[in-house]
Coordinates of C-alpha atoms and ligand atoms in Angstrom, one line a residue:
M1 CA -96.1 32.4 3.6
I2 CA -95.7 28.7 2.8
W3 CA -92.5 27.6 1.1
Y4 CA -93.9 24.8 -1.1
P5 CA -91.9 21.6 -1.9
Y6 CA -89.9 20.7 -5.0
Q7 CA -90.8 23.9 -6.8
Q8 CA -89.4 27.2 -8.0
M9 CA -91.6 29.5 -5.9
K10 CA -91.2 32.3 -8.5
T11 CA -92.7 30.4 -11.4
M12 CA -94.9 27.7 -9.8
A13 CA -98.6 27.6 -10.6
P14 CA -100.7 28.3 -7.6
P15 CA -101.6 25.1 -5.8
Y16 CA -105.3 24.0 -5.6
E17 CA -106.8 24.7 -2.3
I18 CA -108.6 21.7 -0.8
V19 CA -111.6 22.5 1.3
D20 CA -113.0 19.0 1.9
A21 CA -112.1 15.4 1.1
Q22 CA -114.0 12.1 1.1
G23 CA -113.4 8.7 -0.3
V24 CA -111.2 9.1 -3.4
Y25 CA -112.3 12.7 -3.9
L26 CA -110.6 16.0 -3.1
Y27 CA -112.9 19.0 -3.2
T28 CA -111.8 22.5 -4.2
R29 CA -114.3 25.4 -4.2
D30 CA -115.3 24.6 -7.7
Q31 CA -114.3 21.1 -8.6
R32 CA -114.4 17.5 -7.4
L33 CA -111.2 15.6 -8.1
I34 CA -110.3 12.0 -7.9
D35 CA -106.9 11.9 -6.1
S36 CA -104.9 9.7 -8.5
V37 CA -101.8 10.3 -6.3
S38 CA -103.3 9.2 -3.0
S39 CA -101.5 12.2 -1.4
W40 CA -98.0 11.0 -2.2
W41 CA -99.1 7.3 -2.2
S42 CA -100.3 7.2 1.4
V43 CA -104.1 7.5 1.5
I44 CA -104.9 3.9 0.6
H45 CA -108.3 3.9 2.3
G46 CA -109.4 7.2 0.9
Y47 CA -110.3 10.3 2.9
K48 CA -112.6 10.7 5.9
H49 CA -112.7 7.0 6.5
P50 CA -115.1 6.5 9.4
R51 CA -113.0 3.8 11.2
L52 CA -109.8 5.7 10.9
N53 CA -111.4 9.0 12.1
Q54 CA -112.8 7.1 15.0
A55 CA -109.5 5.6 15.9
L56 CA -108.0 9.1 16.1
I57 CA -110.9 10.6 18.0
S58 CA -110.9 7.8 20.6
Q59 CA -107.2 8.1 21.2
A60 CA -107.3 12.0 21.3
E61 CA -109.8 11.7 24.1
K62 CA -107.2 9.8 26.2
F63 CA -103.9 11.5 25.2
S64 CA -102.5 12.7 21.9
H65 CA -98.9 12.4 22.7
V66 CA -96.4 11.2 25.2
M67 CA -92.7 10.5 24.6
L68 CA -91.4 7.0 24.2
G69 CA -88.3 7.8 26.3
G70 CA -89.0 6.3 29.7
L71 CA -92.7 6.0 28.9
T72 CA -94.8 3.6 26.9
H73 CA -98.4 3.2 25.9
Q74 CA -100.9 0.8 24.5
P75 CA -101.2 2.2 21.0
A76 CA -97.4 1.7 20.4
L77 CA -97.3 -1.6 22.2
R78 CA -100.2 -2.9 20.2
L79 CA -99.0 -1.7 16.9
A80 CA -95.5 -3.2 17.5
E81 CA -97.2 -6.5 18.5
K82 CA -99.4 -6.5 15.4
L83 CA -96.4 -5.8 13.1
E84 CA -94.4 -8.5 14.8
N85 CA -97.2 -11.0 14.1
W86 CA -98.0 -9.7 10.6
L87 CA -94.6 -9.2 9.1
P88 CA -92.7 -12.3 7.8
G89 CA -89.9 -14.1 9.6
T90 CA -88.1 -12.5 12.5
L91 CA -88.9 -8.9 11.5
N92 CA -89.9 -8.3 15.1
H93 CA -88.3 -5.2 16.5
C94 CA -90.0 -1.9 15.7
F95 CA -88.2 1.4 15.9
F96 CA -90.8 4.2 15.3
S97 CA -90.1 7.6 13.8
D98 CA -92.0 10.4 12.3
S99 CA -91.2 10.2 8.6
G100 CA -89.9 7.8 6.0
S101 CA -86.6 9.7 5.5
V102 CA -85.9 9.4 9.2
A103 CA -86.8 5.8 9.3
V104 CA -84.3 5.2 6.4
E105 CA -81.7 7.1 8.3
V106 CA -82.3 4.8 11.3
A107 CA -82.0 1.7 9.1
L108 CA -78.6 3.0 7.7
K109 CA -77.4 3.8 11.2
M110 CA -78.5 0.4 12.4
A111 CA -76.6 -1.3 9.6
L112 CA -73.4 0.7 10.3
Q113 CA -73.5 0.3 14.0
Y114 CA -74.3 -3.4 13.8
F115 CA -70.8 -3.9 12.4
M116 CA -69.1 -1.3 14.6
N117 CA -70.5 -3.1 17.7
Q118 CA -68.8 -6.2 16.4
G119 CA -65.5 -4.4 15.8
Q120 CA -65.8 -4.8 12.0
E121 CA -64.7 -1.2 11.5
Q122 CA -63.9 -1.5 7.8
R123 CA -67.6 -2.0 6.9
T124 CA -68.5 1.6 6.3
M125 CA -69.9 1.4 2.8
V126 CA -73.4 1.1 1.4
L127 CA -74.4 -0.5 -1.8
A128 CA -77.4 1.2 -3.4
L129 CA -79.3 1.3 -6.7
E130 CA -79.1 3.8 -9.6
H131 CA -82.3 5.9 -9.7
A132 CA -82.9 5.2 -6.0
Y133 CA -84.9 7.5 -3.8
H134 CA -84.7 7.0 -0.1
G135 CA -85.7 10.4 1.3
D136 CA -84.7 14.1 1.5
T137 CA -82.3 14.1 4.4
F138 CA -78.6 14.2 3.8
K139 CA -77.7 10.5 4.2
T140 CA -80.8 9.4 2.4
M141 CA -79.8 11.8 -0.5
E142 CA -76.4 10.2 -0.5
V143 CA -77.7 6.7 -0.9
G144 CA -80.3 7.9 -3.3
D145 CA -79.6 8.8 -6.9
D146 CA -81.9 11.7 -7.7
E147 CA -81.1 14.5 -10.1
D148 CA -82.7 16.9 -7.8
Y149 CA -79.8 16.6 -5.4
H150 CA -77.0 17.1 -7.9
F151 CA -76.2 20.4 -6.2
V152 CA -75.1 18.3 -3.2
L153 CA -72.7 16.4 -5.5
K154 CA -71.4 19.7 -6.7
A155 CA -70.8 20.9 -3.1
Y156 CA -69.3 17.7 -1.6
G157 CA -68.4 15.5 -4.6
K158 CA -69.6 11.9 -4.8
S159 CA -69.5 10.1 -1.5
K160 CA -66.8 7.4 -1.2
Q161 CA -69.1 5.5 1.1
V162 CA -71.8 4.7 -1.4
V163 CA -71.7 2.6 -4.6
H164 CA -74.6 2.8 -7.0
I165 CA -75.4 -0.1 -9.4
P166 CA -78.2 -0.7 -11.9
T167 CA -80.8 -3.4 -11.2
Q168 CA -79.0 -6.0 -13.1
I169 CA -77.6 -9.2 -11.6
P170 CA -74.1 -9.1 -13.2
A171 CA -73.6 -5.6 -11.8
L172 CA -74.8 -6.8 -8.4
E173 CA -72.3 -9.7 -8.4
Q174 CA -69.5 -7.5 -9.6
A175 CA -70.1 -5.0 -6.8
F176 CA -70.2 -7.7 -4.2
Q177 CA -67.0 -9.1 -5.5
Q178 CA -65.3 -5.8 -5.5
Y179 CA -66.6 -4.2 -2.3
H180 CA -67.8 -7.0 0.0
P181 CA -65.3 -6.5 2.9
Y182 CA -66.3 -2.9 3.2
L183 CA -70.1 -3.1 2.8
N184 CA -72.4 -3.0 5.8
C185 CA -75.6 -3.1 3.7
L186 CA -77.4 -3.2 0.4
I187 CA -80.4 -0.9 0.4
V188 CA -83.1 -1.1 -2.2
E189 CA -86.7 -0.1 -3.0
P190 CA -87.8 -3.6 -3.9
L191 CA -89.4 -4.3 -7.3
L192 CA -90.6 -0.7 -7.7
Q193 CA -88.4 2.4 -7.6
G194 CA -90.9 5.2 -7.0
A195 CA -89.6 8.8 -7.1
G196 CA -86.7 7.8 -9.4
G197 CA -89.3 7.2 -12.2
M198 CA -91.6 4.3 -11.3
R199 CA -89.0 1.9 -12.5
M200 CA -89.9 -1.8 -12.2
Y201 CA -87.6 -4.8 -12.0
G202 CA -87.8 -8.4 -11.3
L203 CA -87.7 -10.7 -8.2
P204 CA -84.6 -12.6 -9.4
F205 CA -82.5 -9.5 -8.7
L206 CA -83.7 -9.5 -5.1
Q207 CA -83.3 -13.3 -4.7
R208 CA -79.7 -13.0 -5.9
A209 CA -79.2 -10.0 -3.6
R210 CA -80.4 -12.1 -0.6
E211 CA -77.9 -14.9 -1.5
L212 CA -75.0 -12.5 -1.9
C213 CA -75.8 -10.7 1.3
D214 CA -75.9 -14.1 3.1
Q215 CA -72.7 -15.2 1.5
Y216 CA -70.8 -12.1 2.4
G217 CA -72.5 -11.2 5.7
V218 CA -74.0 -8.0 4.4
L219 CA -77.3 -6.7 5.7
L220 CA -80.2 -6.3 3.2
I221 CA -82.4 -3.3 3.8
F222 CA -85.8 -3.0 2.0
D223 CA -87.1 0.5 1.9
E224 CA -90.8 -0.3 1.5
V225 CA -91.9 3.2 2.4
A226 CA -93.6 3.4 -1.0
T227 CA -94.0 -0.3 -1.9
G228 CA -95.4 -1.5 1.5
F229 CA -99.0 -2.2 2.1
G230 CA -99.8 -3.6 -1.3
R231 CA -98.6 -1.1 -3.8
T232 CA -96.7 -3.7 -5.9
G233 CA -99.6 -6.2 -5.6
N234 CA -97.8 -8.0 -2.8
R235 CA -98.6 -7.1 0.8
F236 CA -94.9 -6.4 1.2
V237 CA -92.2 -7.4 -1.1
A238 CA -90.6 -8.7 2.1
D239 CA -93.1 -11.5 1.9
L240 CA -91.3 -12.8 -1.1
V241 CA -87.6 -12.1 -0.2
Q242 CA -86.8 -11.4 3.4
P243 CA -84.7 -8.4 4.3
D244 CA -82.8 -7.9 7.5
I245 CA -84.2 -4.5 8.0
L246 CA -87.6 -3.3 6.6
V247 CA -88.6 0.3 6.4
L248 CA -92.3 1.3 6.3
G249 CA -93.9 4.7 6.0
K250 CA -96.4 6.5 3.8
A251 CA -99.4 4.2 3.9
L252 CA -98.6 3.0 7.4
T253 CA -101.1 5.3 8.9
G254 CA -103.4 5.2 5.9
G255 CA -102.1 8.6 5.1
Y256 CA -103.6 10.2 8.2
I257 CA -100.4 11.3 10.0
G258 CA -96.7 11.2 9.2
H259 CA -95.3 8.1 10.8
A260 CA -92.8 5.4 9.9
V261 CA -91.1 2.4 11.3
T262 CA -87.8 0.6 10.9
V263 CA -88.3 -3.0 11.6
A264 CA -85.2 -5.1 12.5
S265 CA -84.8 -8.8 12.4
Q266 CA -83.8 -10.8 15.4
K267 CA -80.2 -11.0 14.1
V268 CA -79.9 -7.2 13.8
F269 CA -81.5 -6.7 17.2
E270 CA -79.0 -9.1 18.8
G271 CA -76.1 -7.0 17.4
F272 CA -77.1 -4.3 19.8
Y273 CA -78.4 -6.4 22.8
D274 CA -75.6 -6.8 25.4
D275 CA -74.3 -5.2 28.5
N276 CA -72.3 -2.4 26.8
P277 CA -74.2 0.9 26.9
E278 CA -72.2 2.1 23.9
H279 CA -73.9 -0.7 21.8
A280 CA -77.3 0.9 22.3
L281 CA -79.0 2.4 19.3
M282 CA -78.7 6.2 19.8
H283 CA -81.7 7.6 18.1
G284 CA -85.0 9.0 19.3
P285 CA -87.3 11.3 17.3
T286 CA -89.4 13.4 19.5
F287 CA -92.7 12.1 18.1
M288 CA -91.7 8.5 17.7
G289 CA -94.6 6.1 18.5
N290 CA -97.0 9.0 18.6
P291 CA -100.2 7.5 20.0
L292 CA -102.5 9.1 17.4
A293 CA -100.3 7.7 14.6
C294 CA -100.1 4.3 16.2
S295 CA -103.8 4.0 16.8
V296 CA -104.7 5.0 13.3
A297 CA -102.0 2.7 11.8
L298 CA -103.4 -0.2 13.8
E299 CA -106.9 0.4 12.6
S300 CA -105.6 0.8 9.0
I301 CA -104.0 -2.6 9.2
H302 CA -107.2 -4.1 10.5
I303 CA -109.2 -2.7 7.6
F304 CA -106.5 -3.9 5.1
E305 CA -106.9 -7.4 6.4
E306 CA -110.6 -7.5 7.0
E307 CA -111.6 -6.0 3.7
D308 CA -109.1 -8.2 1.7
Y309 CA -107.2 -5.3 0.2
L310 CA -104.9 -7.6 -1.8
S311 CA -107.9 -8.6 -3.9
K312 CA -108.8 -4.9 -4.4
I313 CA -105.3 -4.2 -5.6
R314 CA -105.5 -7.2 -8.0
R315 CA -108.7 -5.7 -9.4
I316 CA -107.0 -2.4 -9.9
E317 CA -104.2 -4.0 -11.7
E318 CA -106.6 -6.0 -13.9
I319 CA -108.7 -3.0 -14.9
T320 CA -105.5 -1.0 -15.5
R321 CA -104.1 -3.7 -17.8
R322 CA -107.4 -3.9 -19.6
E323 CA -107.7 -0.2 -20.1
M324 CA -104.1 0.4 -21.1
E325 CA -103.8 -2.6 -23.4
G326 CA -103.0 -1.5 -26.9
F327 CA -102.4 2.1 -25.9
S328 CA -99.5 3.6 -27.7
H329 CA -98.5 7.0 -29.0
P330 CA -95.4 8.4 -30.7
K331 CA -94.8 10.6 -27.6
V332 CA -95.0 7.6 -25.2
K333 CA -91.9 5.6 -24.5
E334 CA -93.3 3.0 -22.3
V335 CA -96.3 2.1 -20.2
R336 CA -95.5 0.2 -17.0
I337 CA -97.9 -1.4 -14.6
M338 CA -97.4 -3.2 -11.3
G339 CA -100.1 -3.7 -8.7
G340 CA -101.6 -0.4 -7.9
C341 CA -99.1 1.7 -9.9
V342 CA -99.3 2.7 -13.5
C343 CA -96.7 4.9 -15.2
V344 CA -96.7 6.3 -18.7
E345 CA -93.1 7.4 -19.5
V346 CA -92.9 10.0 -22.2
D347 CA -90.1 11.1 -24.5
H348 CA -89.6 14.5 -22.9
P349 CA -90.8 16.4 -19.8
S350 CA -92.4 19.1 -22.0
T351 CA -94.9 16.5 -23.3
L352 CA -96.5 16.6 -19.9
A353 CA -96.5 20.4 -19.4
G354 CA -100.2 21.4 -18.9
Y355 CA -101.3 17.9 -17.9
Q356 CA -102.2 18.9 -14.4
K357 CA -104.7 21.5 -15.6
F358 CA -106.1 19.2 -18.3
A359 CA -106.7 16.6 -15.6
Y360 CA -108.2 19.1 -13.2
Q361 CA -110.8 20.1 -15.8
R362 CA -111.7 16.4 -16.1
G363 CA -112.1 15.8 -12.4
V364 CA -108.7 14.2 -11.7
F365 CA -105.8 15.4 -9.5
S366 CA -102.5 14.3 -10.9
R367 CA -98.9 15.4 -10.4
P368 CA -96.6 14.2 -13.1
F369 CA -92.9 14.7 -12.6
L370 CA -90.0 14.7 -15.2
N371 CA -91.0 12.2 -17.9
Y372 CA -93.4 10.3 -15.8
L373 CA -97.2 10.5 -15.8
Y374 CA -98.4 8.0 -13.2
A375 CA -101.3 7.0 -11.0
M376 CA -101.2 5.4 -7.6
V377 CA -104.9 5.5 -6.7
P378 CA -106.5 4.8 -3.3
Y379 CA -107.4 1.1 -3.1
I380 CA -111.0 1.8 -2.4
I381 CA -111.4 3.3 -5.9
Q382 CA -114.4 2.1 -8.0
E383 CA -114.1 0.8 -11.5
D384 CA -115.7 3.8 -13.2
Q385 CA -113.5 6.2 -11.2
L386 CA -110.3 4.3 -12.1
V387 CA -111.4 4.2 -15.8
Q388 CA -111.9 8.0 -15.6
V389 CA -108.3 8.4 -14.3
L390 CA -106.9 6.2 -17.1
D391 CA -109.1 7.7 -19.8
T392 CA -107.8 11.2 -18.8
M393 CA -104.2 10.0 -19.1
K394 CA -104.8 8.5 -22.6
A395 CA -106.9 11.5 -23.7
W396 CA -104.0 13.9 -23.1
F397 CA -102.0 12.3 -25.8
Q398 CA -104.9 11.6 -28.2
Q399 CA -106.2 15.2 -28.0
N400 CA -103.0 17.2 -27.8
F401 CA -100.5 15.6 -30.1
Ligands
PLP1 C1 -91.4 8.9 0.2 C2 -90.2 8.0 0.4 C3 -89.3 8.2 1.4 C4 -89.3 9.3 2.3 O1 -90.4 9.4 3.2 P1 -90.8 10.8 3.9 O2 -92.0 10.4 4.8 O3 -91.3 11.7 2.8 O4 -89.6 11.3 4.6 C5 -88.3 7.2 1.6 N1 -88.2 6.2 0.8 C6 -89.1 5.9 -0.2 C7 -88.9 4.7 -1.1 C8 -90.1 6.9 -0.5 O5 -91.0 6.7 -1.5

């Protein structure tokens, strides 16, 4: 049997079985659903996209996988070259991996080893944000701040190597003052903290973070696994404030195959590049740079550029603001909107119990968590489809309470 994620297997509702998918729609045997989650925020072009399908098929006809240890291939070379040209500044060195969590692990490992290679052995600590989510592996749980992992705290106690701060500039300055000799990096989900509750914060925090990192020689890591490829309305937040290490995943392959990349700046790369074999980055996921994933990622980026996705995302944001304007309800604490993300935070998780079924009956797939009812739609969504998603969210409150 399948052991499903994040759920008590004994009490969970049976999952909907999907038999087909096209555009924004998922099909069960008896219903057509707009996927308002974009399969965990990844399927930005929608399902069964002809160009993405073709990219996969063409590559599969050559070879579906070869390892990147001692071998290389055009799909990985071309994707790395594209990212090098496309990403801002000197973010030019692509380390591929098979999932966002692993790519964050790689980023954290890079930051630590960067300083160990220089003999700065006291720099073992990481500065991170409250309510952060960086993945489900152990080190990413440690730098994250997610209630789901409090059993780990119970088991091991709080890590002495990680400090969590709120997204407020005074707290940031205070933490740098107190810990800067011991910090190797500051890691953030820039502007939008996803799994920690779709929390949004401003650019000045990131600008100040950049200044402090420069002042104290600390590396700045942007985990853009969720925010990358337009979700905040920016192509990457890294276009606005430059990190030393950038992590991309989720939408990288248009949601077709799990793949991720940790992109290092020239400075970080040079911290490893010398004659000492012990200064090499010792990491290598079996499926890193998978040719199918790289081919589909490259095609996904081409579509993103050619079809001006940033204007599509601006339109999504405009429609969302228009439709949610003036919406309020005693059960609703706050409505937050940024780019292609809208979140209705409610007073209590029980307020959202039953929402998934309610949405299903109205032709929308949604998966609220804790106090958060949100939509992160595929960017190809049409206006009437988006309005249907938002109307369903509003109707839940208007009809039930
Ligand atoms: C989803 C996510 C991850 C983890 O990615 P996986 O591919 O699920 O391992 C890491 N960081 C952020 C910000 C994410 O949203």
